[in-house]
Short mmCIF file of C-alpha atoms in Angstrom, two decimals:
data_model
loop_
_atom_site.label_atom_id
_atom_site.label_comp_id
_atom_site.label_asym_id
_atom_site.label_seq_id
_atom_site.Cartn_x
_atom_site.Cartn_y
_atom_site.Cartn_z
CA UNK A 18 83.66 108.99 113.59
CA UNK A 19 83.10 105.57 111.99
CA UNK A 20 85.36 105.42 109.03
CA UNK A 21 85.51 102.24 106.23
CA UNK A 22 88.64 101.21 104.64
CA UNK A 23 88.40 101.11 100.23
CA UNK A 24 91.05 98.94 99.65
CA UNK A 25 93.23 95.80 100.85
CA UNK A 26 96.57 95.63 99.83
CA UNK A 27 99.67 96.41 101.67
CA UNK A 28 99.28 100.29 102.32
CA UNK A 29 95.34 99.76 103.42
CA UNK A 30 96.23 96.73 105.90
CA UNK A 31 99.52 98.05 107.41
CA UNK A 32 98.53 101.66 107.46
CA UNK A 33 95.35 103.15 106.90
CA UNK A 34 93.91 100.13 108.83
CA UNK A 35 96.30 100.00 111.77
CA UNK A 36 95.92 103.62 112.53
CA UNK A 37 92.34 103.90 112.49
CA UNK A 38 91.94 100.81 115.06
CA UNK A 39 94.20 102.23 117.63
CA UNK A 40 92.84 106.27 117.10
CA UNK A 41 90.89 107.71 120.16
CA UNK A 42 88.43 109.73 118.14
CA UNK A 43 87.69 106.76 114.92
CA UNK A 44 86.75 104.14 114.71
CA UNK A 45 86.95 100.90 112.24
CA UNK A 46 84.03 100.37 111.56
CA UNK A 47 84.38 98.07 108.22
CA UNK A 48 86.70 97.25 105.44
CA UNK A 49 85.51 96.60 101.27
CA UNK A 50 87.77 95.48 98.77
CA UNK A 51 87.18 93.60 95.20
CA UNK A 52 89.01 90.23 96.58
CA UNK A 53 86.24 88.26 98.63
CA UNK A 54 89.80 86.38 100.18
CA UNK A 55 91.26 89.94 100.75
CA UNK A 56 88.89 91.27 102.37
CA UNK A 57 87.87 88.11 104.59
CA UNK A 58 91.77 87.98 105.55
CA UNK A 59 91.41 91.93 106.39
CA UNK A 60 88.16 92.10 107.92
CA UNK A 61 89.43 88.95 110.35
CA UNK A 62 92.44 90.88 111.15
CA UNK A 63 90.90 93.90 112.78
CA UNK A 64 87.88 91.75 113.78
CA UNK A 65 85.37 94.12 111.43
CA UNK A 66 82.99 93.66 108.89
CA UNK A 67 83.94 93.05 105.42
CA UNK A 68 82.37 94.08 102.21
CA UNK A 69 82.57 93.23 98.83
CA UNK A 70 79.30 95.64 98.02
CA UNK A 71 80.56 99.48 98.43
CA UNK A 72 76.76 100.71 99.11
CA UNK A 73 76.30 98.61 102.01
CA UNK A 74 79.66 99.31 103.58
CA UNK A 75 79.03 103.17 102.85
CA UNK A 76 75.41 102.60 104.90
CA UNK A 77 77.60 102.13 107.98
CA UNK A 78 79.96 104.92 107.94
CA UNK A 79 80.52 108.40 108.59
CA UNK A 80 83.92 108.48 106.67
CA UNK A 81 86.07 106.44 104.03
CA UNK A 82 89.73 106.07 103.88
CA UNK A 83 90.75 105.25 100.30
CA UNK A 84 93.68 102.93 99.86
CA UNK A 85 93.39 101.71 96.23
CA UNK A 86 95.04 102.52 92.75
CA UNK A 87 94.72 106.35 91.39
CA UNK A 88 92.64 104.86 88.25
CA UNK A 89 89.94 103.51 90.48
CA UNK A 90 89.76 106.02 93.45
CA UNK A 91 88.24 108.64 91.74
CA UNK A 92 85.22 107.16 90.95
CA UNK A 93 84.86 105.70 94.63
CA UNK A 94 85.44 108.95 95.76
CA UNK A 95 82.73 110.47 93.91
CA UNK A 96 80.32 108.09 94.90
CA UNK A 97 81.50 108.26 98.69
CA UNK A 98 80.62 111.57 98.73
CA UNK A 99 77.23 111.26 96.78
CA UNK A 100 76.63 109.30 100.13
CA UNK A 101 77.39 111.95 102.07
CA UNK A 102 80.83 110.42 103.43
CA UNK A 103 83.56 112.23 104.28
CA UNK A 104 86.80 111.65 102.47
CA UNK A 105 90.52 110.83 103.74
CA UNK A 106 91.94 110.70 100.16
CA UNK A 107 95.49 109.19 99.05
CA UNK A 108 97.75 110.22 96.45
CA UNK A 109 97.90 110.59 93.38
CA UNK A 110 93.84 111.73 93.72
CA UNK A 111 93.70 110.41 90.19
CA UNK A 112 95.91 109.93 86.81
CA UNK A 113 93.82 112.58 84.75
CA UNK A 114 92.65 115.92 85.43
CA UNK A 115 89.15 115.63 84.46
CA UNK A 116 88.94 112.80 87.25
CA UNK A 117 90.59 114.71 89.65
CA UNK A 118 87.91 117.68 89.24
CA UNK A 119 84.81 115.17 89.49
CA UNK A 120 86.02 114.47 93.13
CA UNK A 121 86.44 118.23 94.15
CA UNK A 122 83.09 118.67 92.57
CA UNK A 123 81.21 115.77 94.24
CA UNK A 124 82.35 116.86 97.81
CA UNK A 125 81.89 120.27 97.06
CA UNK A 126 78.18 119.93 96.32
CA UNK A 127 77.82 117.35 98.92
CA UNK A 128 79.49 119.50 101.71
CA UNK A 129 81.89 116.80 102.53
CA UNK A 130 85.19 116.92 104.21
CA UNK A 131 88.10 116.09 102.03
CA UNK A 132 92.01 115.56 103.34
CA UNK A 133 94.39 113.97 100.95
CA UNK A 134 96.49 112.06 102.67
CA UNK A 135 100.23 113.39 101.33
CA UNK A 136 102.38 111.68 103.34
CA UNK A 137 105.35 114.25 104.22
CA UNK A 138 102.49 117.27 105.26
CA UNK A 139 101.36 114.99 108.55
CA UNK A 140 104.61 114.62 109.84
CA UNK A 141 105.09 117.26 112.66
CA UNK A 142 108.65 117.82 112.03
CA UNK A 143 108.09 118.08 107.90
CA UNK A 144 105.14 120.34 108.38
CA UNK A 145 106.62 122.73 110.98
CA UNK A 146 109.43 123.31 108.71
CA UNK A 147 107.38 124.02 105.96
CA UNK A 148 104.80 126.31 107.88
CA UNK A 149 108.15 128.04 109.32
CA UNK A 150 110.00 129.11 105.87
CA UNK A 151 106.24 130.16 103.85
CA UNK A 152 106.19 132.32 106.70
CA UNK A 153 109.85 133.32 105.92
CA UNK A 154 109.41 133.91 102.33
CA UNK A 155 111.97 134.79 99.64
CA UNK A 156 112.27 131.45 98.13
CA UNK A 157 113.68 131.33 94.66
CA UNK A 158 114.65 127.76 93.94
CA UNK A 159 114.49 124.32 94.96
CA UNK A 160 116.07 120.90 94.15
CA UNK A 161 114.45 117.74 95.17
CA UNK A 162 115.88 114.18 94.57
CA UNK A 163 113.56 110.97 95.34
CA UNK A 164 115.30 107.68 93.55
CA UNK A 165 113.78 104.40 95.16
CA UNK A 166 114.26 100.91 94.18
CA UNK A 167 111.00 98.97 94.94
CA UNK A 168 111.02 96.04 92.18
CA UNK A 169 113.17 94.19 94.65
CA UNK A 170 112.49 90.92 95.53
CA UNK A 171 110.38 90.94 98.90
CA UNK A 172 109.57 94.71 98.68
CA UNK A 173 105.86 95.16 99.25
CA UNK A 174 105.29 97.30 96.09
CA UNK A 175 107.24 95.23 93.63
CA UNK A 176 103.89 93.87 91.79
CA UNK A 177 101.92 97.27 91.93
CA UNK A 178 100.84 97.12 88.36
CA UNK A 179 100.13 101.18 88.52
CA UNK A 180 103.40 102.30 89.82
CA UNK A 181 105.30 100.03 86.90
CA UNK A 182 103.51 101.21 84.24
CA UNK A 183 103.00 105.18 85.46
CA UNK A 184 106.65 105.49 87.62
CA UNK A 185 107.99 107.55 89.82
CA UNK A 186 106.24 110.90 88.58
CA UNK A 187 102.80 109.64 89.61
CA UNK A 188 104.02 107.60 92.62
CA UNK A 189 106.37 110.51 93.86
CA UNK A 190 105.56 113.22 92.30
CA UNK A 191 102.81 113.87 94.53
CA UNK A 192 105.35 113.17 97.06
CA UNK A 193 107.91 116.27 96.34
CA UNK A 194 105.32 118.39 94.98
CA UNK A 195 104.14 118.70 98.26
CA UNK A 196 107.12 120.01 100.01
CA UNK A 197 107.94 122.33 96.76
CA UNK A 198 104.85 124.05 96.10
CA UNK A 199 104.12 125.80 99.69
CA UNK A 200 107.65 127.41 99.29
CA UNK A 201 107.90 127.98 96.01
CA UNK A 202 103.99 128.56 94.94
CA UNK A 203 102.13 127.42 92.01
CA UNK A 204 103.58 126.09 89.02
CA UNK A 205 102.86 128.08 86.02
CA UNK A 206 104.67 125.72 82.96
CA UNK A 207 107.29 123.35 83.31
CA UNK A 208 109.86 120.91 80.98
CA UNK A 209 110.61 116.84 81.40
CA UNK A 210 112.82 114.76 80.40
CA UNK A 211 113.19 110.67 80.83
CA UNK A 212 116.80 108.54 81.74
CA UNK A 213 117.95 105.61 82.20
CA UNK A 214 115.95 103.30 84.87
CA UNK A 215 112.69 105.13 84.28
CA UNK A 216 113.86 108.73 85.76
CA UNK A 217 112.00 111.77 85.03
CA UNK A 218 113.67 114.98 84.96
CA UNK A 219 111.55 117.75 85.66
CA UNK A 220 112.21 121.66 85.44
CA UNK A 221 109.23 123.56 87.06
CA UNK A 222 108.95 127.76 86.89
CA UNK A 223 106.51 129.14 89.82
CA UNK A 224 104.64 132.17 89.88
CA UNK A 225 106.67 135.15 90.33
CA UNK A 226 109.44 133.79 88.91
CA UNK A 227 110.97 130.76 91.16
CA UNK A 228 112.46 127.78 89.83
CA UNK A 229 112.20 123.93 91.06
CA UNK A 230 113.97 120.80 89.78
CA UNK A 231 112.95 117.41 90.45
CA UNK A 232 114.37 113.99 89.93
CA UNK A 233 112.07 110.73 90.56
CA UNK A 234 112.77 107.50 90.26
CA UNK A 235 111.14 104.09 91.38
CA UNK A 236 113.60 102.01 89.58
CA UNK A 237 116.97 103.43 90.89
CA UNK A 238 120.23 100.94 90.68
CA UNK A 239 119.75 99.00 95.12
CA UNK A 240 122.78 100.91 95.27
CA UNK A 241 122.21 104.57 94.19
CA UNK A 242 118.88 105.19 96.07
CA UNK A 243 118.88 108.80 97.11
CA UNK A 244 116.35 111.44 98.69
CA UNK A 245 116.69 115.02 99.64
CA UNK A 246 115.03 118.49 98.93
CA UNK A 247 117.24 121.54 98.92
CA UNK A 248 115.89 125.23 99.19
CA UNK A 249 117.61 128.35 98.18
CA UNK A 250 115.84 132.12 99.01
CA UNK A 251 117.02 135.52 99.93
CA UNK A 252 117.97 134.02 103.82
CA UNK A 253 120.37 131.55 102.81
CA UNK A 254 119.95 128.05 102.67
CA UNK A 255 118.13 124.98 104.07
CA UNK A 256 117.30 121.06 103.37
CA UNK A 257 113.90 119.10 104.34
CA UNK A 258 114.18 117.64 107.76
CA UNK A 259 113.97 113.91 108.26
CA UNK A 260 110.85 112.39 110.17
CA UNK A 261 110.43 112.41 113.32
CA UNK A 262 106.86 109.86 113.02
CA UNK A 263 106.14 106.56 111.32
CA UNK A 264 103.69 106.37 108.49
CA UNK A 265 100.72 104.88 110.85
CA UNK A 266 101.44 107.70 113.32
CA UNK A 267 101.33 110.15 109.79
CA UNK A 268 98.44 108.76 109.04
CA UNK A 269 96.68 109.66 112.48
CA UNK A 270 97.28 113.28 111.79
CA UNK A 271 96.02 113.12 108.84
CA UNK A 272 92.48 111.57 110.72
CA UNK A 273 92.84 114.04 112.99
CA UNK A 274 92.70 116.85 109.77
CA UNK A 275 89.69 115.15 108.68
CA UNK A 276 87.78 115.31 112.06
CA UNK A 277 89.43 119.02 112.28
CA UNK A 278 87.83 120.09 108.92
CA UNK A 279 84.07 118.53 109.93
CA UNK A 280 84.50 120.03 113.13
CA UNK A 281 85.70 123.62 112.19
CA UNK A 282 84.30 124.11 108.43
CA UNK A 283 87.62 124.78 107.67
CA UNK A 284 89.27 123.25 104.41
CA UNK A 285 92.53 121.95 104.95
CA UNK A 286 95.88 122.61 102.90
CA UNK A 287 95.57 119.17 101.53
CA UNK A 288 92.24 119.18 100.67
CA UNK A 289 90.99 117.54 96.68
CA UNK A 290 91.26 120.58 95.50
CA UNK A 291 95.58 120.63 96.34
CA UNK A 292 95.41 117.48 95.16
CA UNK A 293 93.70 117.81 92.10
CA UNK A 294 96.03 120.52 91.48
CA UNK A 295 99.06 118.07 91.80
CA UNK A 296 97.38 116.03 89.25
CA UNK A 297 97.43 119.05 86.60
CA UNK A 298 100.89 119.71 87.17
CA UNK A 299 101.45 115.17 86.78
CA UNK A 300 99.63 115.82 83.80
CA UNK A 301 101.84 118.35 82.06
CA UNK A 302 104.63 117.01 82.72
CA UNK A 303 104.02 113.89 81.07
CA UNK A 304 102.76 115.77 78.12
CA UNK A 305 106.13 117.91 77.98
CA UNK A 306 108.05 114.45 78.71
CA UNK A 307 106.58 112.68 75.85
CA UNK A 308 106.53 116.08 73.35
CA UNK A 309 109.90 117.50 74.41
CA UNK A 310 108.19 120.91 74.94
CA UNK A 311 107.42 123.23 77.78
CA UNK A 312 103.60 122.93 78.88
CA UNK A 313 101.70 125.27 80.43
CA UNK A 314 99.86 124.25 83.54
#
């Protein structure tokens, strides 16, 4: 499958990019970006074309691999799909709800393949566990901390303009949402709160009664970076494993979901629609952080 790479930054190049050149069943078949000197540098790199015009990189591929800011992949993903691409999606699908839907609808009615990639669900060890302890049931409550500190000097995320003015609950709240909800289930209203160093508190309630807290942070103190999830249920209890892949290997599982879902017809656990989900749930909770109330979902 010939895929095209929407974006050029750090997590396109280093990532999405690398993955795709060295995976037996894909192939890189292009690169577009809104920087003519990005996407020169990029498209040199991997020794691809480079676009700067979306419809004529979309007339040479099968598939695109979106690597670019919540608030503008949406509406490439819509129009991907309206070309009859097949979508390998990145969180946060997009900062509103409405946004979110368009995609699900637009590769609904094209009959296009959708994986979103979420990074922790194509990491063998991660996913195992998780598959492993739905299947176990009886899980009542959950605690998951993720502080990071990436406005350090040299850190390749310390100018993302999105992730300083949205934080840590649209950068990782994707992130722990993912390992929460397939234990826990969906989230029927939840509470937030802000702290110091742009935390957000959150305090979710499931259906059929579970509980999940979360902490997230992208400005934590170099010294008090933290992560860990915690799971309590009716057979005792358990903590997320660590990874046992890098993030380019990650991101060739989640290629191989994508060529899996064309392949099979079958929709994947991560497809837009989970993801567009996640944004509903981002979206309440910044409502209930900024009213002080407890939103429904």
């Amino acid at each position: 499958m010939r895929f095209g790479v929407l974006g050029t930054g750090h997590w396109a190049t280093v990532t999405q990019a690398a993955a795709l050149a060295t995976h037996p069943s894909a192939t890189l078949a292009g690169v577009w970006g809104r920087s003519p000197d990005k996407v020169a540098d990029m498209a040199s790199r991997y020794g691809v074309p480079g676009h700067t015009d979306l419809d004529a990189l979309l007339a040479d591929v099968d598939a695109v691999a979106i690597a670019v800011p919540p608030d503008v992949q949406a509406d490439l993903a819509v129009r991907a799909a309206k070309a009859g691409k097949h979508l390998l999606l990145d969180k946060p699908l997009a900062l509103d709800p409405a946004a979110a839907d368009e995609v699900v609808a637009a590769a609904d009615a094209a009959g296009v393949a959708t994986v979103v990639f979420f990074t922790n669900r194509f990491v063998p060890s991660i996913e195992s566990f998780l598959t492993a302890n739905a299947e176990l049931g009886g899980w009542y409550a959950a605690h998951g901390t993720m502080y990071t500190s990436i406005f350090q000097p040299g850190n390749p995320y310390s100018g993302s303009v999105w992730r300083k003015q949205h934080g840590g609950l649209w950068d990782l709240g994707p992130h722990a949402l993912s390992v929460i909800l397939p234990l826990l289930g969906p989230v029927v209203d939840l509470s937030a709160a802000e702290g110091p160093r742009d935390t957000a508190h959150l305090l979710l309630r499931h259906e059929g009664g579970a509980a999940s807290t979360l902490s997230l942070t992208l400005d934590a103190a170099p010294d008090a970076t933290s992560f860990g999830f915690s799971y309590f249920g009716e057979h005792g209890a358990t903590t997320l494993p660590e990874w046992d892949a890098t993030q380019v290997e990650a991101f060739g599982n989640a290629v191989n979901a994508l060529l899996d879902v064309v392949s099979t017809g079958n929709r994947h656990a991560c497809d837009a629609a989970f993801g567009a989900s996640v944004v509903r749930i981002l979206s309440a909770a910044e409502r209930a952080r900024t009213s002080s109330t407890i939103v429904t979902v």
